[in-house]
Structure formats: structure tokens, C-alpha cells
PDB file of C-alpha atoms in Angstrom:
ATOM      1  CA  MET A   1     -16.017 -34.325  16.453  1.00 61.00           C
ATOM      2  CA  TYR A   2     -18.526 -37.119  17.356  1.00 67.00           C
ATOM      3  CA  ARG A   3     -19.442 -38.195  20.742  1.00 69.00           C
ATOM      4  CA  VAL A   4     -20.261 -41.613  21.488  1.00 66.00           C
ATOM      5  CA  ARG A   5     -23.153 -42.079  23.512  1.00 69.00           C
ATOM      6  CA  VAL A   6     -22.850 -45.151  25.942  1.00 68.00           C
ATOM      7  CA  ARG A   7     -26.110 -46.538  27.274  1.00 72.00           C
ATOM      8  CA  SER A   8     -25.839 -47.974  30.590  1.00 79.00           C
ATOM      9  CA  VAL A   9     -27.658 -51.388  31.012  1.00 78.00           C
ATOM     10  CA  PRO A  10     -29.972 -51.321  34.071  1.00 81.00           C
ATOM     11  CA  PRO A  11     -29.215 -53.693  36.838  1.00 83.00           C
ATOM     12  CA  VAL A  12     -32.423 -55.618  36.335  1.00 79.00           C
ATOM     13  CA  VAL A  13     -31.409 -56.513  32.762  1.00 74.00           C
ATOM     14  CA  LEU A  14     -27.888 -57.557  33.956  1.00 77.00           C
ATOM     15  CA  ALA A  15     -29.368 -59.567  36.666  1.00 77.00           C
ATOM     16  CA  LEU A  16     -31.752 -61.411  34.129  1.00 71.00           C
ATOM     17  CA  ARG A  17     -28.845 -62.157  31.741  1.00 74.00           C
ATOM     18  CA  ARG A  18     -27.100 -64.259  34.410  1.00 78.00           C
ATOM     19  CA  PHE A  19     -29.999 -66.465  34.430  1.00 74.00           C
ATOM     20  CA  PRO A  20     -29.586 -69.776  32.489  1.00 72.00           C
ATOM     21  CA  ASN A  21     -31.331 -69.502  28.822  1.00 73.00           C
ATOM     22  CA  PRO A  22     -31.688 -72.775  27.351  1.00 80.00           C
ATOM     23  CA  ARG A  23     -33.311 -73.455  24.182  1.00 84.00           C
ATOM     24  CA  LEU A  24     -35.530 -76.662  24.519  1.00 86.00           C
ATOM     25  CA  THR A  25     -37.068 -78.407  21.512  1.00 88.00           C
ATOM     26  CA  GLY A  26     -40.946 -78.775  21.425  1.00 87.00           C
ATOM     27  CA  ILE A  27     -40.699 -82.238  23.010  1.00 91.00           C
ATOM     28  CA  GLY A  28     -38.057 -81.089  25.471  1.00 91.00           C
ATOM     29  CA  ALA A  29     -40.201 -78.138  26.667  1.00 91.00           C
ATOM     30  CA  GLY A  30     -43.193 -80.458  27.079  1.00 91.00           C
ATOM     31  CA  LEU A  31     -41.095 -82.939  29.148  1.00 93.00           C
ATOM     32  CA  PHE A  32     -39.595 -80.045  31.201  1.00 92.00           C
ATOM     33  CA  ALA A  33     -43.129 -78.601  32.034  1.00 93.00           C
ATOM     34  CA  SER A  34     -44.682 -81.949  32.570  1.00 94.00           C
ATOM     35  CA  LEU A  35     -41.744 -83.217  34.983  1.00 95.00           C
ATOM     36  CA  THR A  36     -41.820 -79.938  36.679  1.00 94.00           C
ATOM     37  CA  MET A  37     -45.582 -79.699  37.397  1.00 93.00           C
ATOM     38  CA  PHE A  38     -45.541 -83.473  38.458  1.00 94.00           C
ATOM     39  CA  VAL A  39     -42.595 -82.725  41.126  1.00 94.00           C
ATOM     40  CA  LEU A  40     -44.158 -79.340  42.209  1.00 93.00           C
ATOM     41  CA  ALA A  41     -47.643 -81.391  42.490  1.00 92.00           C
ATOM     42  CA  CYS A  42     -46.038 -83.889  44.762  1.00 91.00           C
ATOM     43  CA  VAL A  43     -44.273 -81.066  46.806  1.00 92.00           C
ATOM     44  CA  ASP A  44     -47.584 -79.451  47.198  1.00 89.00           C
ATOM     45  CA  ARG A  45     -49.361 -82.749  48.352  1.00 88.00           C
ATOM     46  CA  LEU A  46     -46.677 -83.188  50.883  1.00 90.00           C
ATOM     47  CA  LEU A  47     -46.227 -79.717  52.312  1.00 89.00           C
ATOM     48  CA  PHE A  48     -49.476 -77.924  51.645  1.00 86.00           C
ATOM     49  CA  ASP A  49     -52.038 -80.829  51.694  1.00 84.00           C
ATOM     50  CA  SER A  50     -52.916 -80.634  47.896  1.00 79.00           C
ATOM     51  CA  SER A  51     -53.797 -76.901  47.814  1.00 82.00           C
ATOM     52  CA  GLU A  52     -55.129 -75.834  44.567  1.00 83.00           C
ATOM     53  CA  LEU A  53     -54.218 -72.360  44.896  1.00 88.00           C
ATOM     54  CA  VAL A  54     -50.558 -73.181  45.435  1.00 90.00           C
ATOM     55  CA  TYR A  55     -50.622 -75.540  42.601  1.00 90.00           C
ATOM     56  CA  GLY A  56     -52.151 -72.958  40.111  1.00 89.00           C
ATOM     57  CA  LEU A  57     -49.891 -70.219  41.379  1.00 92.00           C
ATOM     58  CA  LEU A  58     -46.778 -72.572  40.588  1.00 92.00           C
ATOM     59  CA  PHE A  59     -48.382 -73.413  37.245  1.00 93.00           C
ATOM     60  CA  LEU A  60     -48.294 -69.717  36.115  1.00 93.00           C
ATOM     61  CA  PRO A  61     -44.494 -69.364  36.190  1.00 93.00           C
ATOM     62  CA  VAL A  62     -43.749 -72.882  34.749  1.00 94.00           C
ATOM     63  CA  SER A  63     -45.833 -71.925  31.847  1.00 94.00           C
ATOM     64  CA  ALA A  64     -43.936 -68.606  31.453  1.00 93.00           C
ATOM     65  CA  LEU A  65     -40.508 -70.499  31.549  1.00 91.00           C
ATOM     66  CA  THR A  66     -41.686 -73.157  29.163  1.00 92.00           C
ATOM     67  CA  ALA A  67     -42.635 -70.494  26.468  1.00 92.00           C
ATOM     68  CA  LEU A  68     -39.349 -68.519  27.207  1.00 90.00           C
ATOM     69  CA  TRP A  69     -37.118 -71.609  26.924  1.00 90.00           C
ATOM     70  CA  VAL A  70     -38.540 -73.344  23.908  1.00 92.00           C
ATOM     71  CA  ARG A  71     -36.437 -72.528  20.754  1.00 90.00           C
ATOM     72  CA  PRO A  72     -37.847 -70.133  18.008  1.00 90.00           C
ATOM     73  CA  ALA A  73     -38.565 -72.999  15.522  1.00 89.00           C
ATOM     74  CA  ASP A  74     -40.814 -74.773  18.141  1.00 88.00           C
ATOM     75  CA  LEU A  75     -42.651 -71.820  19.614  1.00 89.00           C
ATOM     76  CA  VAL A  76     -46.076 -73.060  18.430  1.00 91.00           C
ATOM     77  CA  THR A  77     -45.717 -76.102  20.802  1.00 90.00           C
ATOM     78  CA  ALA A  78     -45.392 -74.083  23.952  1.00 90.00           C
ATOM     79  CA  PRO A  79     -49.227 -73.457  24.307  1.00 92.00           C
ATOM     80  CA  ILE A  80     -49.786 -76.924  23.401  1.00 92.00           C
ATOM     81  CA  SER A  81     -47.527 -78.489  25.923  1.00 93.00           C
ATOM     82  CA  VAL A  82     -48.534 -76.502  28.954  1.00 94.00           C
ATOM     83  CA  PRO A  83     -52.246 -77.628  29.347  1.00 92.00           C
ATOM     84  CA  ILE A  84     -50.747 -81.300  28.932  1.00 93.00           C
ATOM     85  CA  ALA A  85     -48.390 -80.726  31.728  1.00 93.00           C
ATOM     86  CA  PHE A  86     -50.861 -79.203  33.787  1.00 92.00           C
ATOM     87  CA  ALA A  87     -53.073 -82.637  33.394  1.00 91.00           C
ATOM     88  CA  VAL A  88     -49.927 -84.636  34.286  1.00 91.00           C
ATOM     89  CA  GLY A  89     -49.082 -82.521  37.225  1.00 89.00           C
ATOM     90  CA  VAL A  90     -52.735 -82.448  38.632  1.00 89.00           C
ATOM     91  CA  PHE A  91     -52.926 -86.212  39.025  1.00 85.00           C
ATOM     92  CA  PRO A  92     -51.070 -86.452  42.586  1.00 82.00           C
ATOM     93  CA  ILE A  93     -53.320 -83.786  44.042  1.00 83.00           C
ATOM     94  CA  SER A  94     -56.645 -84.884  42.374  1.00 78.00           C
ATOM     95  CA  GLY A  95     -57.636 -87.017  45.322  1.00 74.00           C
ATOM     96  CA  GLY A  96     -59.541 -89.830  43.553  1.00 68.00           C
ATOM     97  CA  SER A  97     -60.725 -92.706  45.494  1.00 71.00           C
ATOM     98  CA  GLU A  98     -59.408 -96.345  45.053  1.00 78.00           C
ATOM     99  CA  GLY A  99     -59.335 -97.917  41.619  1.00 78.00           C
ATOM    100  CA  PHE A 100     -58.955 -97.002  38.190  1.00 80.00           C
ATOM    101  CA  GLY A 101     -62.293 -95.281  37.570  1.00 82.00           C
ATOM    102  CA  GLY A 102     -62.016 -93.451  40.786  1.00 82.00           C
ATOM    103  CA  GLN A 103     -58.539 -91.979  39.836  1.00 80.00           C
ATOM    104  CA  VAL A 104     -59.830 -91.063  36.244  1.00 83.00           C
ATOM    105  CA  MET A 105     -63.000 -89.446  37.844  1.00 85.00           C
ATOM    106  CA  GLY A 106     -60.797 -87.520  40.248  1.00 82.00           C
ATOM    107  CA  LEU A 107     -58.477 -86.445  37.684  1.00 82.00           C
ATOM    108  CA  VAL A 108     -61.431 -84.886  35.500  1.00 85.00           C
ATOM    109  CA  THR A 109     -62.978 -83.344  38.473  1.00 83.00           C
ATOM    110  CA  ALA A 110     -59.854 -81.744  39.216  1.00 82.00           C
ATOM    111  CA  LEU A 111     -59.273 -80.462  35.747  1.00 84.00           C
ATOM    112  CA  ALA A 112     -62.936 -79.103  35.667  1.00 85.00           C
ATOM    113  CA  VAL A 113     -62.361 -77.453  39.088  1.00 84.00           C
ATOM    114  CA  HIS A 114     -58.886 -75.844  38.175  1.00 84.00           C
ATOM    115  CA  ALA A 115     -59.758 -74.675  34.629  1.00 88.00           C
ATOM    116  CA  GLY A 116     -59.189 -71.125  35.669  1.00 89.00           C
ATOM    117  CA  TRP A 117     -55.556 -71.877  36.293  1.00 90.00           C
ATOM    118  CA  LEU A 118     -55.382 -73.948  33.200  1.00 90.00           C
ATOM    119  CA  TYR A 119     -56.735 -71.396  31.020  1.00 92.00           C
ATOM    120  CA  GLY A 120     -54.607 -68.637  32.672  1.00 93.00           C
ATOM    121  CA  GLY A 121     -51.177 -70.623  32.199  1.00 92.00           C
ATOM    122  CA  THR A 122     -52.010 -71.295  28.714  1.00 93.00           C
ATOM    123  CA  LEU A 123     -52.796 -67.811  28.027  1.00 95.00           C
ATOM    124  CA  VAL A 124     -49.583 -66.662  29.574  1.00 94.00           C
ATOM    125  CA  ALA A 125     -47.656 -69.294  27.527  1.00 94.00           C
ATOM    126  CA  GLY A 126     -49.395 -68.332  24.282  1.00 94.00           C
ATOM    127  CA  PHE A 127     -48.933 -64.526  24.760  1.00 95.00           C
ATOM    128  CA  ILE A 128     -45.099 -64.899  25.412  1.00 93.00           C
ATOM    129  CA  ALA A 129     -44.899 -67.435  22.401  1.00 93.00           C
ATOM    130  CA  THR A 130     -46.696 -64.742  20.190  1.00 94.00           C
ATOM    131  CA  VAL A 131     -44.573 -61.713  21.329  1.00 93.00           C
ATOM    132  CA  ARG A 132     -41.387 -63.928  20.744  1.00 91.00           C
ATOM    133  CA  LYS A 133     -42.486 -64.845  17.182  1.00 92.00           C
ATOM    134  CA  VAL A 134     -43.445 -61.154  16.256  1.00 93.00           C
ATOM    135  CA  ARG A 135     -40.189 -60.105  17.335  1.00 92.00           C
ATOM    136  CA  LEU A 136     -38.434 -62.931  15.395  1.00 91.00           C
ATOM    137  CA  MET A 137     -40.541 -61.967  12.388  1.00 92.00           C
ATOM    138  CA  ARG A 138     -39.680 -58.178  12.801  1.00 93.00           C
ATOM    139  CA  ALA A 139     -35.865 -59.002  13.246  1.00 90.00           C
ATOM    140  CA  ARG A 140     -35.984 -61.243  10.065  1.00 90.00           C
ATOM    141  CA  ARG A 141     -37.629 -58.377   8.200  1.00 91.00           C
ATOM    142  CA  ARG A 142     -35.210 -55.893   9.299  1.00 90.00           C
ATOM    143  CA  TYR A 143     -32.279 -58.296   8.336  1.00 89.00           C
ATOM    144  CA  VAL A 144     -33.802 -59.005   4.776  1.00 89.00           C
ATOM    145  CA  LEU A 145     -34.265 -55.197   4.189  1.00 89.00           C
ATOM    146  CA  ALA A 146     -30.797 -54.337   5.185  1.00 86.00           C
ATOM    147  CA  GLN A 147     -29.425 -56.981   2.861  1.00 86.00           C
ATOM    148  CA  GLY A 148     -31.305 -55.285  -0.065  1.00 78.00           C
ATOM    149  CA  ARG A 149     -33.291 -58.441  -0.649  1.00 66.00           C
ATOM    150  CA  GLY A 150     -36.710 -56.884  -0.132  1.00 55.00           C
ATOM    151  CA  PRO A 151     -39.477 -56.635  -2.639  1.00 56.00           C
ATOM    152  CA  ALA A 152     -37.963 -53.522  -4.240  1.00 52.00           C
ATOM    153  CA  GLY A 153     -34.322 -54.921  -4.061  1.00 49.00           C
ATOM    154  CA  GLU A 154     -35.336 -57.954  -6.068  1.00 51.00           C
ATOM    155  CA  ARG A 155     -37.200 -56.240  -8.795  1.00 48.00           C
ATOM    156  CA  ALA A 156     -34.735 -53.418  -9.420  1.00 50.00           C
ATOM    157  CA  PRO A 157     -32.000 -55.499 -10.833  1.00 53.00           C
ATOM    158  CA  ARG A 158     -34.416 -57.331 -13.091  1.00 53.00           C
ATOM    159  CA  ALA A 159     -35.892 -54.032 -14.438  1.00 51.00           C
ATOM    160  CA  ALA A 160     -32.456 -52.487 -15.067  1.00 51.00           C
ATOM    161  CA  ALA A 161     -31.567 -55.870 -17.052  1.00 53.00           C
ATOM    162  CA  ALA A 162     -34.682 -55.575 -19.001  1.00 54.00           C
ATOM    163  CA  ALA A 163     -33.916 -51.966 -19.823  1.00 54.00           C
ATOM    164  CA  ALA A 164     -30.418 -52.920 -20.879  1.00 56.00           C
ATOM    165  CA  ALA A 165     -31.518 -55.701 -23.128  1.00 55.00           C
ATOM    166  CA  PRO A 166     -32.306 -54.648 -26.778  1.00 54.00           C
ATOM    167  CA  ALA A 167     -35.774 -54.723 -27.952  1.00 51.00           C
ATOM    168  CA  SER A 168     -35.245 -57.194 -30.729  1.00 49.00           C
ATOM    169  CA  SER A 169     -34.085 -59.947 -28.231  1.00 49.00           C
ATOM    170  CA  SER A 170     -37.421 -59.593 -26.507  1.00 49.00           C
ATOM    171  CA  ALA A 171     -39.263 -60.069 -29.748  1.00 51.00           C
ATOM    172  CA  ALA A 172     -37.174 -63.183 -30.704  1.00 53.00           C
ATOM    173  CA  LYS A 173     -38.286 -65.078 -27.489  1.00 56.00           C
ATOM    174  CA  PRO A 174     -40.525 -67.876 -28.179  1.00 56.00           C
ATOM    175  CA  VAL A 175     -44.175 -67.752 -26.734  1.00 55.00           C
ATOM    176  CA  ARG A 176     -45.887 -71.072 -25.760  1.00 57.00           C
ATOM    177  CA  ALA A 177     -48.462 -72.393 -27.941  1.00 59.00           C
ATOM    178  CA  GLY A 178     -51.918 -71.205 -27.087  1.00 55.00           C
ATOM    179  CA  ALA A 179     -50.768 -68.188 -25.104  1.00 53.00           C
ATOM    180  CA  GLY A 180     -51.835 -65.005 -26.551  1.00 55.00           C
ATOM    181  CA  THR A 181     -50.420 -61.628 -26.230  1.00 53.00           C
ATOM    182  CA  ALA A 182     -52.344 -60.976 -22.956  1.00 53.00           C
ATOM    183  CA  ALA A 183     -50.656 -63.992 -21.491  1.00 52.00           C
ATOM    184  CA  ALA A 184     -47.378 -62.965 -22.470  1.00 50.00           C
ATOM    185  CA  ALA A 185     -47.818 -59.594 -20.996  1.00 53.00           C
ATOM    186  CA  ARG A 186     -48.947 -60.923 -17.705  1.00 57.00           C
ATOM    187  CA  ARG A 187     -46.021 -63.361 -17.354  1.00 56.00           C
ATOM    188  CA  PRO A 188     -42.821 -61.573 -18.443  1.00 56.00           C
ATOM    189  CA  GLN A 189     -39.950 -64.141 -19.627  1.00 60.00           C
ATOM    190  CA  ARG A 190     -36.794 -63.872 -17.981  1.00 61.00           C
ATOM    191  CA  PRO A 191     -33.792 -62.850 -20.028  1.00 58.00           C
TER     192      PRO A 191
END
């Protein structure tokens, strides 16, 4: 008699499963991150008087969410769109002077001063995207091996078909002009 082991799911996992799990395209993830960082920067300017610490701390979870919510086909865009979102969001708290040149100089200065937060958020997004890609590749490999289409699964039917074919049929196959016996041995012709 077999006993079935039922694994209980931890309550933390159950709570995380209740959260939304959108799958954003690359452009959608970039827009999500940019708009979220812009709104958070405006809130930071109103409530915390343009605090760099608050803005940097809010940037890290936005980077993680962007990398988690991007769809698998667009995983490479997460570490690219996060720094762009940081630059879009830092504009309200940059504190540049009047005029276009003053605003640009304030933005460049803010980006230089907050480079640690920028690199940190980009690393978070890159790490999450890399882990997700590795997990997808492993799942794909397990699926292919389970279907019997792996490297050994493809060669076995061909070898069996070649062994079943009579030797005279392989000798009757035409060889391309200029291809010697070494070339014919390197590239076996299909039955």
C-alpha cells in the first residue's frame, strides 16, 4: 500500500500567491518603472523635501517588481529599463535652477550623486532577471528531456533506421561531385 505525502505550503508562500502577478512586455515594464518612480519622486518632494535616501530606498523595490513582473520573453529589458526609470524619476527631486541649462545640470548632478542607488537597483533587477532566466532554461531542459527529444533521443531513432536499412542502399546513394570519401564519412546522408 502506498502512502501519499502531502506537503503543506508555508503561509508566506500562500500570502505571496495572493499578490497580483502581471506579465508586462518590455515597454510596459519600462513604462511601469518610469511612471512609478516619477510619482514616488513627486511624493518624496512633497512629503520628505526631496530626500535622496527615501528616493533610493523606494527605487530598490520598484526595480525588483519590474524584474519580477516582466514577461519571460522580455527578461533582458528589465535591467535596461530600470536605470531609465531612475533618471525619469530623479527629475522632480534634482533641484536644478531656472532655465533649461540649470535643470539639465541639476539632473546630471543628481544622477552622479545617486549613482550608488542607481547601480544597486540595476543589480537587483539584473540578478532577479538572471535567476528567472536560469529557472526557465532548466524547466525547458527538463521538459525536452521528459519528451525524449534530447540529444540522445534524436540520435537513437536515426541509428536504428540506419542499422535496419540494407548495406546496398547506402552504397547506391549518390555523392556530390568533388566530395571524397572523407567528406561522405563526415556528413552521413539521410535515408
